[in-house]
Each structure stands twice: as structure tokens, then as C-alpha cells.
Tab-separated table of C-alpha atoms and ligand atoms in Angstrom:
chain	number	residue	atom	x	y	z
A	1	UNK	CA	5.885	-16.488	12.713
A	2	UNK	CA	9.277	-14.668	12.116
A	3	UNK	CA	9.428	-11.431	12.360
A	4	UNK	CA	10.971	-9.509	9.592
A	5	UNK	CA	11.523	-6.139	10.954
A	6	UNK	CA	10.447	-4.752	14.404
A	7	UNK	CA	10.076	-1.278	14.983
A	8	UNK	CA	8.761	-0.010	18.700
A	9	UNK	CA	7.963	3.713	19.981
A	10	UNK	CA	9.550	5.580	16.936
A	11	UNK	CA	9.994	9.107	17.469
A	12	UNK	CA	10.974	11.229	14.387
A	13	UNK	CA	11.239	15.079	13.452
A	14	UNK	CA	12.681	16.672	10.683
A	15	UNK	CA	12.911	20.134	12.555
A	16	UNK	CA	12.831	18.909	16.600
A	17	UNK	CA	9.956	20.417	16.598
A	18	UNK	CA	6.885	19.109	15.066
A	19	UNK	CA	7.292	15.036	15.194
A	20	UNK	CA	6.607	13.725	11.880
A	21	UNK	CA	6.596	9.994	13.411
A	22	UNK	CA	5.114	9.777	16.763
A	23	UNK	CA	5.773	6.549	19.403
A	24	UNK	CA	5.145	4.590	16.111
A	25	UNK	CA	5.122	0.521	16.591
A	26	UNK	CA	5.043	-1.328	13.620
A	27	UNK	CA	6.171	-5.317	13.129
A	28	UNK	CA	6.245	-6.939	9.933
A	29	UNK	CA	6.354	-11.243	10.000
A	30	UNK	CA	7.936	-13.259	7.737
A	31	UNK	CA	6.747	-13.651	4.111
A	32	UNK	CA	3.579	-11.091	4.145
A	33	UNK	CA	2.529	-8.672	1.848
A	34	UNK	CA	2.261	-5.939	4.553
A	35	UNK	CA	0.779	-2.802	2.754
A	36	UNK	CA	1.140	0.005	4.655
A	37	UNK	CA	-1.522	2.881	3.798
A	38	UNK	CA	-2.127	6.504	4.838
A	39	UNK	CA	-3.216	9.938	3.571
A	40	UNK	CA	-0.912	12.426	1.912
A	41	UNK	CA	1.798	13.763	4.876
A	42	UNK	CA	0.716	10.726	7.024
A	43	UNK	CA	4.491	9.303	7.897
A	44	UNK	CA	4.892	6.821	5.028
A	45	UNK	CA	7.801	8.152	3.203
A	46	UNK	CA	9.566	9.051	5.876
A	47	UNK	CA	8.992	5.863	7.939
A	48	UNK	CA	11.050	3.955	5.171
A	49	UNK	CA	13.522	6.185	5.109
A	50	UNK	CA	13.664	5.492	9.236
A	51	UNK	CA	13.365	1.838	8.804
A	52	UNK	CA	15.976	1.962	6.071
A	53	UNK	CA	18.361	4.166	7.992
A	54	UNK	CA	18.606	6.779	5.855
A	55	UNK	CA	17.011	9.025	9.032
A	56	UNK	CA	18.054	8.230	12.245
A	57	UNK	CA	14.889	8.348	14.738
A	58	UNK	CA	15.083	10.527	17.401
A	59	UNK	CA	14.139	7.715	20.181
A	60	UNK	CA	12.671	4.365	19.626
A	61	UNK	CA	14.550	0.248	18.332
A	62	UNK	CA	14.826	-1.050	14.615
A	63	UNK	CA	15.452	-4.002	14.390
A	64	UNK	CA	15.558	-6.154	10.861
A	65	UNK	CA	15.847	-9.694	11.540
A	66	UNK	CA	16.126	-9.579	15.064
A	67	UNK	CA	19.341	-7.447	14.660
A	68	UNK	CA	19.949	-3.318	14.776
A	69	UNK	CA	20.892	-2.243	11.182
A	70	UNK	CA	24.263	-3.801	10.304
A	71	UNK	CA	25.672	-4.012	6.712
A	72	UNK	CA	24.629	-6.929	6.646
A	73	UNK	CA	20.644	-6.528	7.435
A	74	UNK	CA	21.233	-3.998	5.095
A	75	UNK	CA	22.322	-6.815	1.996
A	76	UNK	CA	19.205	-8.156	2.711
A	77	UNK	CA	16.566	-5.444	2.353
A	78	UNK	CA	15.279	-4.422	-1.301
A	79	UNK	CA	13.969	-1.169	-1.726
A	80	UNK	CA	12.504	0.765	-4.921
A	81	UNK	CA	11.363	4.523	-4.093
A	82	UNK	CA	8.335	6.503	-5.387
A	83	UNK	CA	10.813	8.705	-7.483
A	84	UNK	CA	11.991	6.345	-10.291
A	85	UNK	CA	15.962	5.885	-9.337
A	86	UNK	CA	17.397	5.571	-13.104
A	87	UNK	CA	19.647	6.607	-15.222
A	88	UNK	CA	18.494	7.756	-18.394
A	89	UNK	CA	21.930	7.458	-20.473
A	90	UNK	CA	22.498	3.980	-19.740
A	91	UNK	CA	20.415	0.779	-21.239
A	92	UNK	CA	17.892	-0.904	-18.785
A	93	UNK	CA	20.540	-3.537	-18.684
A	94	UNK	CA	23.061	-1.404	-17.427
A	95	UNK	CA	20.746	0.221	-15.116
A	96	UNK	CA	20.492	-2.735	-13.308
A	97	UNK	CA	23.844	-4.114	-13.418
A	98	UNK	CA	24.889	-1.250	-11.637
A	99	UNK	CA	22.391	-1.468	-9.128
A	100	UNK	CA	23.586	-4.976	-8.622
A	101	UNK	CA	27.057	-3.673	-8.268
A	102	UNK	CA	26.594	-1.457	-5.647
A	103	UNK	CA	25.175	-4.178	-3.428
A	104	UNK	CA	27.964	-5.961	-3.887
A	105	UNK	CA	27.130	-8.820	-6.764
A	106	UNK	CA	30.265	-9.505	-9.303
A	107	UNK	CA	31.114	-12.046	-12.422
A	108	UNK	CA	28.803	-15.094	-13.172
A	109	UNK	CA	26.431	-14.259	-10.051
A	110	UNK	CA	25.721	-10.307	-11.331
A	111	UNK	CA	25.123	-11.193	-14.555
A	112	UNK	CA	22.607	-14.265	-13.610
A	113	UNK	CA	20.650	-11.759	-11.036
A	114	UNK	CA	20.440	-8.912	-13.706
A	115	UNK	CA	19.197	-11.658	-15.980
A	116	UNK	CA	16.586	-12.619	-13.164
A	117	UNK	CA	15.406	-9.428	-12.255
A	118	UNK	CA	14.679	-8.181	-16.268
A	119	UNK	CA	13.361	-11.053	-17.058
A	120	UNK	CA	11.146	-11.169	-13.599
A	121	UNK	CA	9.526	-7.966	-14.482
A	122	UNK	CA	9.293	-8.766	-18.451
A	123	UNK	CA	11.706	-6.162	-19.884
A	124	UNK	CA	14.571	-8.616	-20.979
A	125	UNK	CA	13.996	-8.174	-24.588
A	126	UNK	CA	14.046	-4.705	-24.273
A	127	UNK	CA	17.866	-4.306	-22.098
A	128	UNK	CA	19.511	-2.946	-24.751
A	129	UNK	CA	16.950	0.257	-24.715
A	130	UNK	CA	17.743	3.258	-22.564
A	131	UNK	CA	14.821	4.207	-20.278
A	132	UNK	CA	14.660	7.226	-21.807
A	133	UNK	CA	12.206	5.580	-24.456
A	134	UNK	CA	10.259	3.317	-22.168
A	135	UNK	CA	6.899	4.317	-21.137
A	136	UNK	CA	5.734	5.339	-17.554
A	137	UNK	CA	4.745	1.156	-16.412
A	138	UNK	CA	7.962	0.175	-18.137
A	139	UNK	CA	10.388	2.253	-15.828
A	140	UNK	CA	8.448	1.423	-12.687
A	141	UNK	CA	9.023	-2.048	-14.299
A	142	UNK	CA	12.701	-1.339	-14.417
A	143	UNK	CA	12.890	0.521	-11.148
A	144	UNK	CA	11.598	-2.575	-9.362
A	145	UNK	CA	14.410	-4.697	-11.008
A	146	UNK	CA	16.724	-2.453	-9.416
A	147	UNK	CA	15.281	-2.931	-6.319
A	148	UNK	CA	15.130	-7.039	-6.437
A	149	UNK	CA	18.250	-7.866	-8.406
A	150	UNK	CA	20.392	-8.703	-5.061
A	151	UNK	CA	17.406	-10.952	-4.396
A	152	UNK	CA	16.506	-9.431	-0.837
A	153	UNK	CA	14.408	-11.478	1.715
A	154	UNK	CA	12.391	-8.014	1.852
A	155	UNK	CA	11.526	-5.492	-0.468
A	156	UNK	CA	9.591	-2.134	0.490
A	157	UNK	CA	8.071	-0.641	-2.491
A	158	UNK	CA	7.100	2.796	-2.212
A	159	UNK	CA	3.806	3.517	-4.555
A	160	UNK	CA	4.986	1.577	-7.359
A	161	UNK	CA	1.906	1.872	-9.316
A	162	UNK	CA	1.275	5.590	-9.652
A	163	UNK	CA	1.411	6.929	-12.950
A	164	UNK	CA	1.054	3.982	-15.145
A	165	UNK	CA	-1.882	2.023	-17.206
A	166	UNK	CA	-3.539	-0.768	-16.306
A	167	UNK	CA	-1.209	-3.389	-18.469
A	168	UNK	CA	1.821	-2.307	-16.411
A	169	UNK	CA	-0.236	-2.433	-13.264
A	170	UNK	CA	-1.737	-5.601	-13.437
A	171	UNK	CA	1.993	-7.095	-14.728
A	172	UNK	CA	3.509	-5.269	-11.481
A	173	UNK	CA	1.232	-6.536	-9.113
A	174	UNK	CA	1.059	-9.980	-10.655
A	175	UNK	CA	5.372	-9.613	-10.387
A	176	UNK	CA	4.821	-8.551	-6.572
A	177	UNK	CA	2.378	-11.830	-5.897
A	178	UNK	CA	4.906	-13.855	-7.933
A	179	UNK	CA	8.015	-12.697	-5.876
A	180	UNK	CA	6.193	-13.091	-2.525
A	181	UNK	CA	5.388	-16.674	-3.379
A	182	UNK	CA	9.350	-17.213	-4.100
A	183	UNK	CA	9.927	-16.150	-0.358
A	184	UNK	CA	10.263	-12.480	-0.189
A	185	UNK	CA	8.441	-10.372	2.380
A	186	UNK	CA	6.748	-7.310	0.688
A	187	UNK	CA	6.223	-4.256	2.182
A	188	UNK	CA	3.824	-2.386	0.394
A	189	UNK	CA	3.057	1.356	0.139
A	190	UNK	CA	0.269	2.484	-1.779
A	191	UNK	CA	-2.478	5.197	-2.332
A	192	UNK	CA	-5.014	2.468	-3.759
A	193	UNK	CA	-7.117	0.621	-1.410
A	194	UNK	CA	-8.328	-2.166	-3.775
A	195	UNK	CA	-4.651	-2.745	-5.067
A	196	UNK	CA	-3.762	-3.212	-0.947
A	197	UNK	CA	-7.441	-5.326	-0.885
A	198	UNK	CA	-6.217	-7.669	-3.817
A	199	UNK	CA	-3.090	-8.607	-3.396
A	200	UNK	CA	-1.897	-7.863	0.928
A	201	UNK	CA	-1.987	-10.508	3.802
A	202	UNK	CA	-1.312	-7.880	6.143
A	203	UNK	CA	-2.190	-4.372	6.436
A	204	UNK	CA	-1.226	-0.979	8.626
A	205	UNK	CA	-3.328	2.289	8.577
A	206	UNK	CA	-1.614	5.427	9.779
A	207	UNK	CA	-2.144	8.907	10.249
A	208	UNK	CA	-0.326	11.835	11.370
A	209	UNK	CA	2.672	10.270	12.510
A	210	UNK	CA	1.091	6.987	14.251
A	211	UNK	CA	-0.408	3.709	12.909
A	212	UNK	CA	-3.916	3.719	13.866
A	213	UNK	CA	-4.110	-0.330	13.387
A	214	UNK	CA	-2.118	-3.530	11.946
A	215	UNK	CA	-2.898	-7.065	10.973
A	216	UNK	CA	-4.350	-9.791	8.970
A	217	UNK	CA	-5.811	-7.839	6.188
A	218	UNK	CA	-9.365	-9.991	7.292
A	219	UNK	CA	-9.143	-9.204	10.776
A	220	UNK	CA	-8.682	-5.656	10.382
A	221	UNK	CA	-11.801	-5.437	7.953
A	222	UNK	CA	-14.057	-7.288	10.574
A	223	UNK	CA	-12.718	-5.463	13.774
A	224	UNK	CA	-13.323	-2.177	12.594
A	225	UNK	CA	-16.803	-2.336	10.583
A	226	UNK	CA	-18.701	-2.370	13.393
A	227	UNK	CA	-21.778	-1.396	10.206
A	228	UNK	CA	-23.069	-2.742	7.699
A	229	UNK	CA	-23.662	-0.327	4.776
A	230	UNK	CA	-26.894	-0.152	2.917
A	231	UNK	CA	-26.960	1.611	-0.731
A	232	UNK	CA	-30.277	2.658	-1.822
A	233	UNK	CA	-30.806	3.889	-5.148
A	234	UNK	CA	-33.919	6.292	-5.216
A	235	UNK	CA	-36.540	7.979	-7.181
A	236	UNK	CA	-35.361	11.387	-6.113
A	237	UNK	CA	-32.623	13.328	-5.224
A	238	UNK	CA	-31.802	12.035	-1.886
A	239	UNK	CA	-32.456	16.170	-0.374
A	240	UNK	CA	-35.973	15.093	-1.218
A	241	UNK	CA	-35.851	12.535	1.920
A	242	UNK	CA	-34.746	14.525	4.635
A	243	UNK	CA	-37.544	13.538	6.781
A	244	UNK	CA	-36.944	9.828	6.024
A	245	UNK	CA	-32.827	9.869	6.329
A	246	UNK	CA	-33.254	11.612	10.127
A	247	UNK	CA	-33.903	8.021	11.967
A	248	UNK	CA	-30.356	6.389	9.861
A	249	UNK	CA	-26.677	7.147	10.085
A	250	UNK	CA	-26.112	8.467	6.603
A	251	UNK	CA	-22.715	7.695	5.544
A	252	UNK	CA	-22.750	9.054	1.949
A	253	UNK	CA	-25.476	11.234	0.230
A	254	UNK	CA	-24.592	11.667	-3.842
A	255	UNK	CA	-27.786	12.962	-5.921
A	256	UNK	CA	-30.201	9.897	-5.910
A	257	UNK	CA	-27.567	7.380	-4.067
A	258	UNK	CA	-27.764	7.300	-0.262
A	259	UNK	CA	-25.489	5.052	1.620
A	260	UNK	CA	-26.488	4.025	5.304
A	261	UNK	CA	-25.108	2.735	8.325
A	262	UNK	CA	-26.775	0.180	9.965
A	263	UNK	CA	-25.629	-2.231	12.501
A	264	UNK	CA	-25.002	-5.575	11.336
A	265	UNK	CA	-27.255	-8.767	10.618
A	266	UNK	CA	-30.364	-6.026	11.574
A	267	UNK	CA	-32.846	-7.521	10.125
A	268	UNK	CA	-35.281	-5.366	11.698
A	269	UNK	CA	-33.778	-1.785	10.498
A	270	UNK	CA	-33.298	-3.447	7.022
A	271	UNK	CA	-37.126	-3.694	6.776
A	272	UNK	CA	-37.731	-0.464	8.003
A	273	UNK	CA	-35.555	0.791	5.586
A	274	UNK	CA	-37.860	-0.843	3.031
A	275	UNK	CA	-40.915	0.271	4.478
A	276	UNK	CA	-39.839	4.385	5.126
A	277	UNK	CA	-39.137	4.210	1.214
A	278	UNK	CA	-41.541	1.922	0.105
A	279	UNK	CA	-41.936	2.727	-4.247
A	280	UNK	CA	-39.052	5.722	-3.665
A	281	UNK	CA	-36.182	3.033	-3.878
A	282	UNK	CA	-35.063	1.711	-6.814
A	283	UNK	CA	-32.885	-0.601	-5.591
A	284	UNK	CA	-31.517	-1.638	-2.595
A	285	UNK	CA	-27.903	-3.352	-1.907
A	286	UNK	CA	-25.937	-4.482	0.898
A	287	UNK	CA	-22.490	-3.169	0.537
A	288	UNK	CA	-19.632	-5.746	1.884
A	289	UNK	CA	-17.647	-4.143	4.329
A	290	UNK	CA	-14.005	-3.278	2.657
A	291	UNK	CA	-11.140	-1.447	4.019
A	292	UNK	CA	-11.851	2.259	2.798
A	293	UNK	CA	-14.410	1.947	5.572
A	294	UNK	CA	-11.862	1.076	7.830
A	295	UNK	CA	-9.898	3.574	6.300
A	296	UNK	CA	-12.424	6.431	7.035
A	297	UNK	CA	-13.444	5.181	9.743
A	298	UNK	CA	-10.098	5.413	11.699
A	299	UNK	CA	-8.669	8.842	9.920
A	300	UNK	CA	-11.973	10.783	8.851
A	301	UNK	CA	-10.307	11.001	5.472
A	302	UNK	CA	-10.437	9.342	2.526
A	303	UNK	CA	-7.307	7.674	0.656
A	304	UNK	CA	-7.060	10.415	-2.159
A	305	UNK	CA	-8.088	13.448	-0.717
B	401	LIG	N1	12.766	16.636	4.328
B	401	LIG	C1	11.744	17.088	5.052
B	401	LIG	N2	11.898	18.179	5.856
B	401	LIG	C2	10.874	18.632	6.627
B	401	LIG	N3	9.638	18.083	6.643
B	401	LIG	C3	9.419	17.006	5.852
B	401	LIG	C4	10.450	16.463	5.013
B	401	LIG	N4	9.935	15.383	4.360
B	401	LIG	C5	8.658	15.270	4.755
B	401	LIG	N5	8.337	16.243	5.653
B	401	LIG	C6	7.049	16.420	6.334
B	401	LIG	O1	6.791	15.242	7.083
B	401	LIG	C7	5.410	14.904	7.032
B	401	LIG	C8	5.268	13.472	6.518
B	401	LIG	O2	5.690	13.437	5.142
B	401	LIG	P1	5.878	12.078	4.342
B	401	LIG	O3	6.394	12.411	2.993
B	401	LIG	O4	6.644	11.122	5.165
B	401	LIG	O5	4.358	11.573	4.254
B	401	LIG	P2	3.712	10.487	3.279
B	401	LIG	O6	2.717	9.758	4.096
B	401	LIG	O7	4.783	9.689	2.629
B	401	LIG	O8	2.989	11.400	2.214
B	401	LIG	P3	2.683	11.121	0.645
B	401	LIG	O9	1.640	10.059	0.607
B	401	LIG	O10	2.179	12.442	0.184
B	401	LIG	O11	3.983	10.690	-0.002
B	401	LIG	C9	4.737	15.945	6.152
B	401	LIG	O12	4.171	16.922	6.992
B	401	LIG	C10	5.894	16.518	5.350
B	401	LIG	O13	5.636	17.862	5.015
């Protein structure tokens, strides 16, 4: 595998004192979806802004394509930030024309990319509108065609998703899919764990500054669930079980569910479990292990608090 961009023992503060990005290694390989996820003030934001070079770390090696930052590497990395990047008095056409401009495009080639990359993300029979009138999906939409219209062998996309319904998501992330299967390497940013679960190959946590784990999206999931997760539904509120709930690892306690820990293919605790609650449970389901137990596993947190 390739690797698209390297980054090893990044060390970054905004005020030399408190280090925002601590001795963080990250690598990203050719043609993933790497999504990158981590709780509010984790490092995200300002890890792109290091791997883009718009901060310069304060110790640590970039590299994108095997090279340090270069005009060049530069050409060839996409990127479309969490704040939409528009402006609102020209036509999503000329939006991103001039993005395509400043990257360098001219004559026939510009105005076959800008073509491309409104058409990619389905707002070509709307160019002639100025964002102004679009709704929330459709500038994300046109903020991503910014991003892609110098066709970059990697694009980082920084939440895309928040703020817009369901249509617009679904058409983004079937857009992201669609331009990963063309060749481009994705990195992806996001607050939602399923959207990183549906459509990543790759995935790195990180907290406060360091990345807490990286890889196949797979591997990740069965390294770190060490449990597997039992939801019982019961009669009562689950209070009403205290004495019950003392011999399990109770992961989640909400009115009448209970979610346990157990450890995996434990056949023996699984009957127990049936036995200590006998008529009391409802139902009984075993939960698949997923990556917001990964998640809270590694951090403590969950994604959205
Ligand atoms: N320009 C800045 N000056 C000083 N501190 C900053 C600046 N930008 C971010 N920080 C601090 O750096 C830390 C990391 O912030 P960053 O925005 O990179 O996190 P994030 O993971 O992207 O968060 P979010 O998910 O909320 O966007 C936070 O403690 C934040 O307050």
C-alpha cells in the first residue's frame, strides 16, 4: 500500500504552552476512506490545518506523497472546511470557477472540471443560482465542488454533513463513495459514528491532542471490544434490580433498558443472565459490537457530548 500522507510525532500549540497536538502519528494509505473521529476540542481541526500547512507544527515530519509540502503536493490535496467557504454574490458556477482558478486550472480544462465537479455533486442545473438561495445540504453540496474541482488525489473533508437533512446527506455520502471509487483518497472528519461505520475503510480515534488508535475500520472494532454487550429489556425500572445488576458490568442503565458487559462467546454468563431475571426480562438481545464502543471505550466520552 502507498502511503498518502505520513505524519510522525506532531507537536502543536497555539500559545507554547498548552500542546493542542501531542507526539501525534498518523498515516493515511492510498485510496481509503480514512475517517478521523474525536470529541469536541480533541485536535481535529487543527490537525488539518497542520497537515495542510496552514500551522506549522512545532516539532514532528509531514510528508504528502512521500515528499515535505511543496507547491506541488499542495496541487494535489482537496480540501473543503467545516465553515462553508462561499461567496454569496456570485452563482454556484462562479463559485467554483474561481475556486478552480486559484489552483491554477484555465480555458477548456477549467471549464470541463467546473462542469465535473457541479455535476458530481448534482447542482449543475442549478449554476446559475447564487448560494444565497440554496438550502443548508445544497451549499455543503457546493462547498465540496470547490474542494474537488482541481480533481485532487486526496480530499479532507471537515464535517461535511452537519447541518443538513437526510436527502443532502445520503447524496453527499453517496458523492464521497462515488469519488473514492474514481481514485481519490478521502479523509474524513465527522461527529457521526454510523456515517464513519457506513461508508470508511479506515478509521483514527483521538483525544486530547493524540490518536488513541488507527486502522482497518474491522480491525479496530474487533481489537478493542474485548465485550460483548447484552440489552435486556425488563419488567421494571432497572433501580428495581440492584441486587441482580451487582454480579454484571453494567454499561448503560436507561429506565427499563439495561445494557451489560459480558465477555464474549460466554455462554455460561448468558444463561445466568437468563436465570437472575427469569419472567423480569422482556427481551433479551445481543448487541454487535460497533465503534461507539470503541469510541467510549478508548476516551470515556461519547461522540456528541
Ligand atoms: N486559534 C486558536 N487559538 C488557540 N487555541 C485554539 C485555537 N483553535 C483551537 N484551539 C484550541 O485547540 C484545541 C483543539 O481544537 P480543535 O478545534 O482543533 O478541536 P476539534 O477536535 O476540531 O473540535 P471540534 O470537533 O469542536 O471542531 C481546543 O482546546 C481549542 O480550544
Amino acid at each position: 500500500m502507498q502511503t498518502v500522507f505520513a505524519g510522525e510525532n506532531i507537536q502543536f500549540s497555539y500559545n507554547k504552552k498548552k500542546p493542542v497536538l501531542k507526539q501525534l502519528t498518523l498515516s493515511v494509505g492510498d485510496r481509503q476512506i480514512y475517517g478521523l473521529l474525536g470529541p469536541n476540542g480533541a485536535g481535529k481541526s487543527t490537525l488539518t490545518r497542520v497537515m495542510l500547512g496552514l500551522d506549522k507544527p512545532q516539532s514532528g515530519k509531514i510528508q504528502w506523497f512521500n515528499e515535505y509540502l511543496n507547491a506541488s503536493t499542495n496541487k494535489r490535496v482537496g480540501y473543503v472546511p467545516q465553515d462553508l467557504a462561499l461567496i454569496y454574490d456570485l452563482s454556484a458556477y462562479e463559485n467554483v470557477l474561481f475556486f478552480g482558478k486559484l489552483y491554477g486550472l484555465k480555458g477548456e480544462r477549467l471549464k470541463k472540471q467546473v462542469r465535473f465537479a457541479l455535476e458530481f455533486v448534482g447542482l449543475w442545473e442549478e449554476r446559475k443560482q447564487k448560494p444565497k438561495k440554496f438550502s443548508g445540504g445544497m451549499k455543503r453540496r457546493l462547498n465540496i465542488a470547490c474542494g474537488i474541482v482541481h480533481n485532487p488525489d486526496v480530499i479532507i473533508l471537515d464535517e461535511p454533513t452537519v447541518g443538513v437533512d437526510p436527502q443532502s446527506r445520503n447524496r453527499i455520502l453517496d458523492a464521497i463513495i462515488e469519488l473514492n471509487q474514481l481514485g481519490t483518497t478521502v479523509i474524513y472528519i465527522s461527529h457521526y459514528m454510523e456515517e464513519v461505520e457506513k461508508i470508511c475503510s479506515h478509521v483514527g480515534i483521538m483525544d486530547d491532542g493524540q490518536l488513541l488508535c488507527q486502522g482497518k475500520l474491522d480491525d479496530v472494532i474487533q481489537e478493542y471490544t474485548d465485550q460483548a454487550i447484552i440489552r435486556l429489556e425488563l419488567q421494571q425500572k432497572s433501580t428495581a434490580y440492584a441486587k441482580q445488576l451487582e454480579d454484571y458490568v453494567v454499561l448503560l442503565s436507561d429506565g427499563n433498558r439495561v445494557e451489560l458487559g459480558v465477555p464474549k462467546n460466554d455462554i455460561n454468563t448468558l444463561s445466568q443472565i437468563r436465570e437472575s431475571f427469569g419472567e423480569d426480562m422482556k427481551s433479551f438481545q445481543y448487541v454487535t459490537p460497533n465503534l461507539e464502543q470503541v469510541f467510549f471505550r478508548l476516551t470515556r466520552k461519547n461522540l456528541r457530548d
